[in-house]
CSV table of C-alpha atoms and ligand atoms in Angstrom, one decimal:
chain,number,residue,atom,x,y,z
A,19,MET,CA,0.0,0.0,0.0
A,20,LYS,CA,1.4,3.4,-1.0
A,21,ILE,CA,0.1,6.5,0.9
A,22,LYS,CA,0.7,10.1,-0.1
A,23,LYS,CA,-0.5,13.5,1.0
A,24,TYR,CA,-1.6,16.1,-1.6
A,25,THR,CA,-2.3,19.8,-1.2
A,26,ALA,CA,-4.7,21.4,-3.6
A,27,ARG,CA,-7.1,24.4,-4.0
A,28,ASP,CA,-10.1,22.1,-4.0
A,29,MET,CA,-11.2,18.5,-4.3
A,30,ALA,CA,-11.3,18.6,-8.1
A,31,GLU,CA,-7.7,19.7,-8.3
A,32,ALA,CA,-6.6,17.1,-5.7
A,33,LEU,CA,-8.3,14.3,-7.5
A,34,GLN,CA,-6.6,15.3,-10.7
A,35,MET,CA,-3.2,15.2,-9.0
A,36,ILE,CA,-4.0,11.9,-7.3
A,37,LYS,CA,-5.3,10.1,-10.3
A,38,PHE,CA,-2.3,11.3,-12.4
A,39,ASP,CA,0.1,10.2,-9.7
A,40,LEU,CA,-1.4,7.1,-8.2
A,41,GLY,CA,-3.7,6.0,-10.9
A,42,PRO,CA,-7.5,5.5,-11.1
A,43,GLU,CA,-7.5,2.9,-8.4
A,44,ALA,CA,-6.3,5.4,-5.7
A,45,MET,CA,-8.6,5.8,-2.7
A,46,ILE,CA,-9.1,9.0,-0.7
A,47,LEU,CA,-8.4,8.2,3.0
A,48,GLU,CA,-8.9,11.6,4.5
A,49,SER,CA,-9.4,15.3,3.5
A,50,ARG,CA,-9.3,18.5,5.5
A,51,LYS,CA,-9.1,22.2,5.0
A,52,VAL,CA,-6.0,23.8,6.4
A,53,ARG,CA,-4.7,27.4,6.6
A,54,GLN,CA,-1.5,28.2,4.7
A,55,PRO,CA,1.4,28.8,7.0
A,56,GLY,CA,2.5,32.2,8.3
A,57,ILE,CA,0.6,35.4,9.1
A,58,LEU,CA,-0.3,36.0,5.5
A,59,GLY,CA,-1.9,32.6,5.4
A,60,PHE,CA,-4.8,34.0,7.4
A,61,PHE,CA,-5.7,36.2,4.6
A,62,LYS,CA,-5.6,33.6,1.9
A,63,PRO,CA,-8.3,31.0,1.4
A,64,PRO,CA,-7.6,27.7,3.1
A,65,VAL,CA,-6.2,24.8,1.1
A,66,LEU,CA,-7.3,21.2,0.9
A,67,GLU,CA,-5.0,18.5,2.3
A,68,VAL,CA,-5.9,15.1,0.9
A,69,LEU,CA,-4.5,11.8,2.0
A,70,ALA,CA,-4.7,9.2,-0.8
A,71,ALA,CA,-3.6,5.5,-1.0
A,72,VAL,CA,-3.2,2.9,-3.7
A,73,ASP,CA,-2.6,-0.8,-3.4
A,74,GLU,CA,0.5,-1.3,-5.5
A,75,ALA,CA,-0.3,-4.9,-6.1
A,76,ALA,CA,-3.5,-3.8,-8.0
A,77,LYS,CA,-4.0,-4.1,-11.7
A,78,PRO,CA,-1.5,-2.4,-14.0
A,79,ARG,CA,-2.4,1.1,-15.3
A,80,LYS,CA,-4.6,1.6,-18.3
A,81,ASP,CA,-3.1,3.4,-21.3
A,82,VAL,CA,-2.5,7.2,-20.8
A,83,ALA,CA,-5.0,8.5,-23.4
A,84,LYS,CA,-7.9,6.5,-21.9
A,85,GLU,CA,-6.9,7.4,-18.4
A,86,THR,CA,-6.8,11.2,-19.2
A,87,PHE,CA,-10.3,11.0,-20.7
A,88,GLU,CA,-11.6,9.3,-17.6
A,89,VAL,CA,-9.9,11.9,-15.3
A,90,LYS,CA,-11.5,14.7,-17.3
A,91,LYS,CA,-14.9,13.2,-17.0
A,92,ASP,CA,-14.5,12.6,-13.3
A,93,LEU,CA,-13.3,16.1,-12.9
A,94,ALA,CA,-16.3,17.7,-14.6
A,95,GLU,CA,-18.6,15.7,-12.4
A,96,LEU,CA,-16.7,16.5,-9.3
A,97,LYS,CA,-16.6,20.2,-10.0
A,98,LEU,CA,-20.4,20.2,-10.2
A,99,MET,CA,-20.7,18.3,-6.9
A,100,VAL,CA,-18.3,20.7,-5.1
A,101,LYS,CA,-20.2,23.7,-6.4
A,102,ASP,CA,-23.5,22.3,-5.3
A,103,LEU,CA,-22.1,21.5,-1.9
A,104,ALA,CA,-20.7,25.0,-1.5
A,105,ARG,CA,-24.1,26.5,-2.5
A,106,VAL,CA,-26.0,24.2,0.0
A,107,THR,CA,-23.6,24.9,2.9
A,108,GLY,CA,-23.2,28.6,2.1
A,109,THR,CA,-19.5,28.5,2.1
A,110,GLU,CA,-18.9,29.5,-1.5
A,111,THR,CA,-16.5,32.3,-0.6
A,112,GLY,CA,-15.6,31.2,2.9
A,113,ASN,CA,-16.8,32.7,6.1
A,114,PHE,CA,-13.3,33.8,7.1
A,115,ALA,CA,-12.8,36.0,4.0
A,116,ARG,CA,-16.3,37.4,4.3
A,117,TRP,CA,-15.8,38.4,7.9
A,118,GLN,CA,-12.6,40.2,6.9
A,119,GLU,CA,-14.4,42.1,4.2
A,120,ARG,CA,-17.3,43.1,6.4
A,121,LEU,CA,-15.0,44.2,9.3
A,122,LEU,CA,-12.9,46.3,7.0
A,123,LYS,CA,-16.1,47.9,5.6
A,124,LEU,CA,-16.9,49.2,9.1
A,125,GLU,CA,-13.6,51.2,8.7
A,126,LEU,CA,-11.9,49.4,11.5
A,127,ALA,CA,-8.1,49.7,11.0
A,128,PRO,CA,-6.6,46.7,9.0
A,129,ASP,CA,-4.4,45.7,12.0
A,130,ILE,CA,-7.4,45.6,14.3
A,131,VAL,CA,-9.3,43.5,11.8
A,132,GLU,CA,-6.3,41.2,11.6
A,133,GLN,CA,-6.1,40.9,15.3
A,134,ILE,CA,-9.9,40.0,15.5
A,135,LEU,CA,-9.5,37.4,12.8
A,136,LEU,CA,-6.4,35.8,14.4
A,137,GLU,CA,-7.9,35.6,17.8
A,138,LEU,CA,-11.3,34.3,16.8
A,139,GLN,CA,-10.1,32.3,13.8
A,140,ASP,CA,-11.7,28.9,14.5
A,141,PHE,CA,-15.0,30.4,15.4
A,142,LEU,CA,-15.2,32.8,12.5
A,143,GLU,CA,-14.4,30.0,10.0
A,144,GLU,CA,-17.5,28.2,11.1
A,145,VAL,CA,-20.0,31.1,11.5
A,146,ALA,CA,-21.3,33.4,8.7
A,147,PRO,CA,-21.2,37.1,9.3
A,148,GLU,CA,-25.0,37.2,9.1
A,149,GLU,CA,-25.4,34.9,12.1
A,150,THR,CA,-26.3,36.6,15.4
A,151,SER,CA,-24.0,34.3,17.3
A,152,GLY,CA,-21.0,35.4,15.2
A,153,VAL,CA,-21.9,39.1,15.5
A,154,GLU,CA,-22.4,38.9,19.3
A,155,ARG,CA,-19.0,37.1,19.7
A,156,VAL,CA,-17.2,39.8,17.7
A,157,LYS,CA,-19.0,42.6,19.5
A,158,GLU,CA,-18.0,41.1,22.8
A,159,TYR,CA,-14.4,40.8,21.7
A,160,LEU,CA,-14.4,44.5,20.7
A,161,ILE,CA,-16.0,45.6,24.0
A,162,ASN,CA,-13.3,43.7,25.9
A,163,LEU,CA,-10.6,45.3,23.7
A,164,ILE,CA,-11.6,48.8,24.6
A,165,LYS,CA,-12.8,48.3,28.2
A,166,PRO,CA,-9.4,48.7,29.8
A,167,TYR,CA,-9.3,52.3,28.7
A,168,TYR,CA,-12.5,53.0,30.6
A,169,GLU,CA,-11.4,51.7,33.9
A,170,ASN,CA,-10.7,54.2,36.7
A,171,ILE,CA,-11.5,57.3,34.5
A,172,GLN,CA,-11.1,60.4,36.6
A,173,ASP,CA,-13.2,63.5,36.1
A,174,PHE,CA,-11.5,66.8,36.9
A,175,PRO,CA,-13.3,70.1,37.6
A,176,LEU,CA,-11.0,71.8,35.1
A,177,LYS,CA,-11.7,71.0,31.5
A,178,ALA,CA,-10.1,72.2,28.2
A,179,LEU,CA,-11.4,71.2,24.7
A,180,ILE,CA,-8.8,71.2,21.9
A,181,GLY,CA,-8.9,70.1,18.3
A,182,PRO,CA,-8.9,71.2,14.6
A,183,THR,CA,-11.1,74.0,13.4
A,184,GLY,CA,-14.9,73.7,13.2
A,185,VAL,CA,-15.2,70.2,14.8
A,186,GLY,CA,-17.6,71.4,17.4
A,187,LYS,CA,-15.3,72.3,20.4
A,188,THR,CA,-17.3,75.3,21.6
A,189,THR,CA,-20.7,73.7,21.0
A,190,THR,CA,-19.6,70.5,22.9
A,191,LEU,CA,-18.2,72.6,25.7
A,192,ALA,CA,-21.6,74.3,26.0
A,193,LYS,CA,-23.3,70.9,26.0
A,194,ILE,CA,-21.1,69.4,28.8
A,195,ALA,CA,-21.4,72.6,30.8
A,196,GLY,CA,-25.1,72.7,30.2
A,197,ARG,CA,-25.6,69.2,31.6
A,198,LEU,CA,-23.8,70.3,34.7
A,199,ALA,CA,-25.4,73.6,35.1
A,200,ILE,CA,-29.0,72.7,34.1
A,201,HIS,CA,-29.3,69.0,35.0
A,202,GLU,CA,-27.1,68.9,38.1
A,203,GLU,CA,-27.3,72.6,39.1
A,204,LYS,CA,-23.6,72.8,39.6
A,205,PRO,CA,-21.6,76.1,39.3
A,206,ILE,CA,-19.6,76.5,36.1
A,207,ARG,CA,-17.3,79.2,34.6
A,208,PHE,CA,-15.9,79.8,31.1
A,209,ILE,CA,-12.5,80.9,30.0
A,210,THR,CA,-11.6,81.2,26.3
A,211,LEU,CA,-8.2,81.3,24.7
A,212,ASP,CA,-9.8,81.9,21.3
A,213,THR,CA,-8.9,85.5,20.5
A,214,PHE,CA,-8.2,84.3,17.0
A,215,ARG,CA,-11.5,83.7,15.3
A,216,VAL,CA,-13.9,86.6,14.7
A,217,GLY,CA,-16.9,86.0,16.9
A,218,ALA,CA,-15.5,83.2,19.0
A,219,VAL,CA,-15.7,85.1,22.3
A,220,GLU,CA,-19.2,86.3,21.5
A,221,GLN,CA,-20.3,82.7,20.6
A,222,LEU,CA,-19.2,81.5,24.1
A,223,LYS,CA,-20.7,84.5,25.8
A,224,ILE,CA,-24.1,83.6,24.3
A,225,TYR,CA,-23.8,80.1,25.8
A,226,GLY,CA,-22.5,81.7,29.1
A,227,LYS,CA,-25.6,84.0,29.2
A,228,TYR,CA,-27.9,81.0,28.6
A,229,LEU,CA,-26.2,79.0,31.4
A,230,GLY,CA,-25.9,82.0,33.8
A,231,THR,CA,-22.1,82.4,33.8
A,232,THR,CA,-19.5,84.9,32.5
A,233,VAL,CA,-16.6,84.4,30.0
A,234,LYS,CA,-13.0,85.4,30.8
A,235,VAL,CA,-10.6,85.9,27.9
A,236,ALA,CA,-7.1,84.7,28.5
A,237,GLY,CA,-4.6,86.1,26.0
A,238,SER,CA,-1.4,84.6,27.5
A,239,PRO,CA,-0.4,81.6,29.6
A,240,MET,CA,0.0,83.9,32.6
A,241,GLU,CA,-3.6,85.2,32.2
A,242,LEU,CA,-4.9,81.7,32.0
A,243,TRP,CA,-3.0,80.7,35.1
A,244,ARG,CA,-4.4,83.7,37.0
A,245,ALA,CA,-8.0,83.0,35.8
A,246,VAL,CA,-7.8,79.3,36.9
A,247,GLN,CA,-6.4,80.3,40.4
A,248,LYS,CA,-9.7,82.0,41.0
A,249,GLN,CA,-11.6,78.7,40.8
A,250,ASN,CA,-14.2,78.4,43.6
A,251,GLU,CA,-14.9,75.2,45.6
A,252,GLY,CA,-17.2,72.9,43.7
A,253,GLU,CA,-17.0,74.9,40.5
A,254,THR,CA,-16.1,73.5,37.1
A,255,ILE,CA,-14.1,75.6,34.8
A,256,PHE,CA,-14.3,75.1,31.0
A,257,ILE,CA,-11.5,76.3,28.8
A,258,ASP,CA,-12.4,76.9,25.1
A,259,THR,CA,-9.5,77.0,22.7
A,260,ALA,CA,-9.1,78.2,19.1
A,261,GLY,CA,-9.2,75.5,16.4
A,262,ARG,CA,-5.8,74.5,15.3
A,263,PRO,CA,-5.2,72.8,11.9
A,264,SER,CA,-3.3,69.7,12.8
A,265,LYS,CA,-0.5,70.5,10.3
A,266,LYS,CA,0.4,73.8,12.1
A,267,GLN,CA,2.7,72.3,14.7
A,268,ASN,CA,3.8,75.8,15.9
A,269,GLN,CA,0.2,76.6,16.8
A,270,ILE,CA,-0.2,73.3,18.6
A,271,GLN,CA,3.0,73.9,20.5
A,272,GLU,CA,1.7,77.3,21.5
A,273,LEU,CA,-1.5,75.8,22.7
A,274,ALA,CA,0.4,73.2,24.7
A,275,GLY,CA,2.3,76.0,26.3
A,276,PHE,CA,-1.0,77.6,27.5
A,277,LEU,CA,-2.2,74.3,28.9
A,278,GLU,CA,1.1,73.5,30.7
A,279,ALA,CA,0.9,76.9,32.4
A,280,VAL,CA,-2.2,75.6,34.3
A,281,LYS,CA,-0.5,73.6,36.9
A,282,LYS,CA,-3.7,71.9,38.2
A,283,GLU,CA,-4.8,68.5,37.2
A,284,LYS,CA,-7.3,68.7,34.3
A,285,ASP,CA,-9.2,67.0,31.6
A,286,ILE,CA,-7.9,67.8,28.1
A,287,TYR,CA,-10.4,66.5,25.5
A,288,LEU,CA,-9.3,66.2,22.0
A,289,VAL,CA,-12.3,66.8,19.8
A,290,ILE,CA,-12.4,65.0,16.5
A,291,SER,CA,-15.2,64.9,13.9
A,292,ALA,CA,-16.6,61.5,12.9
A,293,THR,CA,-16.7,62.8,9.3
A,294,VAL,CA,-12.9,62.7,8.8
A,295,LYS,CA,-11.3,59.7,7.1
A,296,PRO,CA,-10.0,57.1,9.7
A,297,GLU,CA,-6.4,57.8,8.7
A,298,ASP,CA,-6.9,61.5,9.1
A,299,ALA,CA,-8.4,61.0,12.6
A,300,GLU,CA,-5.3,59.1,13.6
A,301,LYS,CA,-3.0,61.8,12.1
A,302,ILE,CA,-4.9,64.5,14.1
A,303,ALA,CA,-4.5,62.6,17.3
A,304,LYS,CA,-0.8,62.2,16.7
A,305,ASP,CA,-0.3,65.9,15.8
A,306,PHE,CA,-2.1,67.0,19.0
A,307,SER,CA,-0.2,64.7,21.3
A,308,PRO,CA,2.1,67.6,22.5
A,309,CYS,CA,-0.9,69.0,24.3
A,310,GLY,CA,-1.2,65.9,26.4
A,311,PHE,CA,-4.9,65.2,25.9
A,312,ASN,CA,-6.3,62.4,28.1
A,313,LYS,CA,-9.7,61.8,26.6
A,314,PHE,CA,-11.4,62.0,23.2
A,315,ILE,CA,-14.7,63.4,22.2
A,316,VAL,CA,-16.1,62.5,18.7
A,317,THR,CA,-18.6,64.8,17.2
A,318,LYS,CA,-20.9,64.8,14.2
A,319,ILE,CA,-21.8,61.2,14.6
A,320,ASP,CA,-25.1,62.2,13.0
A,321,GLU,CA,-23.4,63.2,9.8
A,322,THR,CA,-21.8,59.8,8.8
A,323,ASP,CA,-22.6,56.1,8.8
A,324,LYS,CA,-19.2,54.5,9.3
A,325,PHE,CA,-17.8,54.5,12.9
A,326,GLY,CA,-14.8,52.1,12.9
A,327,VAL,CA,-12.7,55.2,13.7
A,328,LEU,CA,-14.1,55.2,17.3
A,329,ILE,CA,-12.4,51.9,18.1
A,330,ASN,CA,-9.3,52.7,16.1
A,331,LEU,CA,-8.7,55.9,18.2
A,332,ILE,CA,-9.2,54.2,21.5
A,333,VAL,CA,-7.0,51.2,20.7
A,334,LYS,CA,-4.2,53.2,19.0
A,335,PHE,CA,-4.0,56.0,21.5
A,336,LYS,CA,-5.0,54.1,24.6
A,337,LYS,CA,-7.5,56.7,25.7
A,338,PRO,CA,-11.3,56.6,26.1
A,339,ILE,CA,-13.9,58.4,24.0
A,340,VAL,CA,-16.0,59.8,26.7
A,341,TYR,CA,-18.7,61.7,24.7
A,342,LEU,CA,-20.3,61.4,21.3
A,343,GLY,CA,-21.8,64.6,19.7
A,344,VAL,CA,-24.9,63.6,17.8
A,345,GLY,CA,-26.3,66.9,16.6
A,346,GLN,CA,-26.3,70.7,16.9
A,347,ASN,CA,-28.7,71.0,19.9
A,348,VAL,CA,-27.2,72.3,23.1
A,349,PRO,CA,-27.2,70.6,25.6
A,350,ASP,CA,-29.2,67.6,24.4
A,351,ASP,CA,-27.2,66.2,21.5
A,352,LEU,CA,-24.5,64.7,23.6
A,353,ILE,CA,-24.1,61.1,24.7
A,354,SER,CA,-21.8,59.8,27.4
A,355,ALA,CA,-19.9,56.9,25.8
A,356,THR,CA,-19.3,53.5,27.3
A,357,PRO,CA,-17.5,50.5,25.6
A,358,GLU,CA,-20.9,48.9,25.0
A,359,LEU,CA,-22.3,52.0,23.4
A,360,ILE,CA,-19.2,52.6,21.2
A,361,VAL,CA,-19.4,49.0,19.9
A,362,GLU,CA,-23.2,49.4,19.2
A,363,GLN,CA,-22.5,52.6,17.3
A,364,VAL,CA,-19.7,51.0,15.3
A,365,TRP,CA,-22.2,48.2,14.5
A,366,LYS,CA,-24.6,50.6,13.0
A,367,GLY,CA,-22.4,50.5,9.9
A,368,TRP,CA,-22.7,46.7,9.6
B,6,GTP,N1,-24.2,67.7,13.0
B,6,GTP,C1,-23.5,68.1,14.0
B,6,GTP,N2,-23.0,69.4,14.0
B,6,GTP,C2,-22.3,69.7,15.1
B,6,GTP,C3,-22.0,68.9,16.2
B,6,GTP,N3,-21.2,69.5,17.0
B,6,GTP,C4,-21.1,70.8,16.5
B,6,GTP,N4,-21.7,70.9,15.4
B,6,GTP,C5,-21.8,72.1,14.5
B,6,GTP,O1,-20.5,72.3,14.0
B,6,GTP,C6,-20.3,73.7,13.7
B,6,GTP,C7,-19.0,74.2,14.4
B,6,GTP,O2,-19.2,74.1,15.8
B,6,GTP,P1,-18.3,74.9,16.8
B,6,GTP,O3,-18.7,74.5,18.1
B,6,GTP,O4,-18.3,76.4,16.5
B,6,GTP,O5,-16.9,74.4,16.3
B,6,GTP,P2,-15.4,74.7,16.9
B,6,GTP,O6,-14.6,73.5,16.9
B,6,GTP,O7,-15.6,75.5,18.2
B,6,GTP,O8,-14.9,75.7,15.8
B,6,GTP,P3,-13.7,76.7,15.9
B,6,GTP,O9,-13.7,77.4,17.2
B,6,GTP,O10,-13.9,77.7,14.8
B,6,GTP,O11,-12.5,75.9,15.6
B,6,GTP,C8,-21.6,74.4,14.2
B,6,GTP,O12,-22.4,74.6,13.2
B,6,GTP,C9,-22.1,73.4,15.2
B,6,GTP,O13,-23.5,73.5,15.4
B,6,GTP,C10,-22.5,67.5,16.1
B,6,GTP,O14,-22.3,66.7,17.0
B,6,GTP,N5,-23.3,67.2,15.0
B,7,MG,MG1,-14.9,77.3,18.8
């Protein structure tokens, strides 16, 4: 008895190899799908490993022309059978590849998708992306992936919002302050560093008036330091800042200088719009890192339908997204973010 192992794309190809090599009397002993070796193998379709045997004492081979004809006939029949089987079992393109495609469509970063596929490999090969059990398993994986960044979050009564131009810093500041002042009846105060944009101070003053507080303008780090020293017990101070294009590193450094002058512990929220491309969001976070932000806020969730960026930011910068801005209404269009809520939001793009 001669036993040999063959690796092929599918059963049809394996059979062709076996018949050619061992002759038509060969028997299939075993077949199984295996992943190709190495990391890249995860992203390629699995191959078929077939163990075949032939009794060498069996009849001598038929002539080659006849044998070739028979192999071709067998092959055609087999191809049909394999196709039918794939249709019936719904594995025509392979669950694994389909998961990869769907996860990338959520705009999750390719390395995060790779991590999910690697860690849940066995499970995802068996379950289609349409099945609830598969979706729940991946959601649970993502929740656990971002959860560590939500543990022991501190909340400081001094808060600054920074970020690119027009992302909704001032509006979001008014939303958070509004929650405190209106819903919790806590004292608040506004300071703005935005002496740059025409109308910026007036914009904040309107919100201040609505929430029963004044606005102090700080034109230098020293003025900011002085304004913050006057903080009363139980009061929360909000610092609004001018939008800084992330390419302008000198402006970001200047902003970092202002924030460093405040020696108190504080929350620095980097505000990013959900409408930017995922790679741009990461670039913005990198560019603003000299300011030492400790939390993210993602705004304009209502203006897009792909939210993978939420998970990308948390995982890559190891910081939580604590609020989602979901519209222009102050203070209502603001949601406190939890890992569960973030993953649900991401799944809206599924
Ligand atoms: N759709 C939507 N619009 C928002 C959201 N947050 C803010 N906006 C709008 O975005 C625009 C800019 O908001 P601002 O708060 O002035 O933005 P900013 O970041 O302070 O802008 P600069 O100070 O000029 O850098 C306004 O029209 C807001 O109403 C949101 O969550 N969803
Ligand atoms: Mg502003």
